[in-house]
Amino acid sequence: MFAGIAGRYDLLNHLLSGNIDKRWRRTVARTLETSLTEGSRVLDVACGTGDLSLVLARAGKAEVVGLDFCRPMLEIARRKAADDSRTVPFVEGDALRLPFADETFDAATIAFGLRNLAGVGEGLKELRRVLRRGGRLAVLEFSSPVVPGFRALFRFYFERVLPRVGGWVSGSRGAYEYLPDSVSRFPDQKRLAGLMRDAGFENVGYRNLTGGIAALHTGTRAG
Ligand SMILES: C[S@@+](CC[C@H](N)C(=O)[O-])C[C@H]1O[C@@H](n2cnc3c(N)ncnc32)[C@H](O)[C@@H]1O
C-alpha cells in the first residue's frame, strides 16, 4: 500500500493537512532538542519519505538514522537527503525487528507509523529495546480531537473528503480509506500513554496538536 502511494505521499500530506504536518514535525524536533546534541544517535522509525529524519538532522548535531520497510519511500528519502547538506542514512528494515543492537540510540521517533504496525505494544517494546537507559521516545500520531463540535467537523473531513481527494490524487482510494479507518482503531491519547508505560517507559506525557487531531507522546526508557 505504501509503495503504491510513495510518489504522491509528500504532496498529499501537505495538501490534505494544509501544511500543518510540517509544523507538527518541527514540534517533535523542538521537544527532543536536548537529545539532538553532538554525539547523540537518533533513530526515526517508519521514516517514510524522510521528512522527520531531515527535520531532526537539521535541528541539531545528532547523528540521525531513518528506517522504513518500504523501498520506494526510502528511495525518495535518500534523494531528499542527497540534496541536503546533512548526511542521513536510510535503512530498510522492519519496525518490529529493528536491525540494531540493544541500547544503541539516545532518542527515537515514530511519526504516523505506530498505528500501522501489527502490534502497537510490540512496536513500543522494540523501540525501548534499542534506546539506552534514560533515552527518549517521541510518538507523533493521529489522535482524538478534544473539542466536540470540531471533532464532528474533522470526522466529516477525514472520513468523507480526504479519501476522495487522496484517492483521486494518489490513484489509491484504498490507502486513503485505510487512513481514517486505522486512526479510528488506534488508542486515544490516554490509552496510548498507558501502553507506553506498559512497554517500559516512564515520565510519559502527551501534548495535543491542532485540537487533538494529532498528539505528541513522549517518554523515557525506564531502567
Ligand atoms: C504514514 S507513513 C509515515 C511516514 C513518515 N514518518 C511521516 O511522518 O510522513 C507510515 C510509514 O510506516 C512504514 N511502515 C509501516 N509498517 C512498518 C514496519 N513494520 N516497519 C517499518 N516501516 C513500516 C510505511 O512504509 C510508511 O512509510
Short mmCIF file of C-alpha atoms in Angstrom, two decimals, residues 98-187:
data_model
loop_
_atom_site.label_atom_id
_atom_site.label_comp_id
_atom_site.label_asym_id
_atom_site.label_seq_id
_atom_site.Cartn_x
_atom_site.Cartn_y
_atom_site.Cartn_z
CA LEU A 98 14.88 -3.40 14.29
CA PRO A 99 18.31 -4.27 12.86
CA PHE A 100 20.18 -2.61 15.75
CA ALA A 101 21.73 -3.85 18.97
CA ASP A 102 20.12 -3.17 22.35
CA GLU A 103 20.65 0.34 23.77
CA THR A 104 22.06 1.86 20.57
CA PHE A 105 20.17 5.18 20.49
CA ASP A 106 19.78 8.24 22.71
CA ALA A 107 16.38 9.07 21.23
CA ALA A 108 13.84 7.50 18.89
CA THR A 109 10.86 8.84 16.99
CA ILE A 110 7.97 7.30 15.12
CA ALA A 111 5.61 9.61 13.22
CA PHE A 112 2.33 8.30 11.80
CA GLY A 113 3.89 4.85 11.89
CA LEU A 114 2.89 3.17 15.14
CA ARG A 115 -0.74 2.90 14.01
CA ASN A 116 0.37 0.80 11.03
CA LEU A 117 2.26 -1.85 12.96
CA ALA A 118 0.72 -5.29 13.53
CA GLY A 119 1.14 -4.73 17.28
CA VAL A 120 1.37 -1.33 18.98
CA GLY A 121 2.72 -2.81 22.23
CA GLU A 122 5.29 -4.91 20.35
CA GLY A 123 6.39 -1.84 18.38
CA LEU A 124 6.85 0.17 21.58
CA LYS A 125 8.86 -2.63 23.23
CA GLU A 126 11.13 -2.87 20.22
CA LEU A 127 11.70 0.90 20.31
CA ARG A 128 12.50 0.60 24.01
CA ARG A 129 15.00 -2.18 23.33
CA VAL A 130 17.16 -0.04 21.04
CA LEU A 131 17.08 3.01 23.34
CA ARG A 132 19.72 3.41 26.02
CA ARG A 133 18.51 3.71 29.63
CA GLY A 134 17.13 7.22 30.01
CA GLY A 135 16.78 7.52 26.20
CA ARG A 136 13.73 9.39 24.95
CA LEU A 137 10.92 8.29 22.70
CA ALA A 138 8.59 10.63 20.78
CA VAL A 139 5.47 9.25 19.11
CA LEU A 140 3.62 11.56 16.71
CA GLU A 141 0.30 10.09 15.66
CA PHE A 142 -3.24 11.00 14.70
CA SER A 143 -5.42 11.04 17.78
CA SER A 144 -8.84 12.06 19.09
CA PRO A 145 -9.88 15.71 18.67
CA VAL A 146 -10.86 17.05 22.08
CA VAL A 147 -13.45 19.75 21.22
CA PRO A 148 -16.88 18.14 20.41
CA GLY A 149 -18.02 20.45 17.53
CA PHE A 150 -14.57 20.42 15.99
CA ARG A 151 -14.43 16.63 16.37
CA ALA A 152 -17.61 16.21 14.26
CA LEU A 153 -16.33 18.60 11.60
CA PHE A 154 -12.96 16.88 11.49
CA ARG A 155 -14.58 13.44 11.23
CA PHE A 156 -16.58 14.59 8.23
CA TYR A 157 -13.43 15.88 6.55
CA PHE A 158 -11.34 12.83 7.48
CA GLU A 159 -13.90 10.16 6.58
CA ARG A 160 -15.67 11.77 3.60
CA VAL A 161 -13.50 14.40 1.96
CA LEU A 162 -9.97 13.06 2.50
CA PRO A 163 -10.49 9.56 0.96
CA ARG A 164 -11.91 11.15 -2.21
CA VAL A 165 -9.14 13.73 -2.65
CA GLY A 166 -6.44 11.25 -1.55
CA GLY A 167 -7.80 8.58 -3.88
CA TRP A 168 -8.07 10.97 -6.78
CA VAL A 169 -4.54 12.40 -6.45
CA SER A 170 -2.74 9.16 -5.50
CA GLY A 171 -4.79 6.74 -7.61
CA SER A 172 -5.25 4.58 -4.50
CA ARG A 173 -8.55 5.27 -2.81
CA GLY A 174 -7.99 2.22 -0.56
CA ALA A 175 -4.93 3.81 1.07
CA TYR A 176 -6.89 6.93 1.95
CA GLU A 177 -9.86 4.92 3.23
CA TYR A 178 -7.42 2.91 5.33
CA LEU A 179 -6.14 6.14 6.94
CA PRO A 180 -9.34 7.20 8.81
CA ASP A 181 -10.14 3.54 9.46
CA SER A 182 -6.78 2.84 11.11
CA VAL A 183 -6.97 6.08 13.12
CA SER A 184 -10.42 5.13 14.46
CA ARG A 185 -8.98 1.82 15.72
CA PHE A 186 -5.86 3.42 17.25
CA PRO A 187 -5.82 4.10 21.02
#
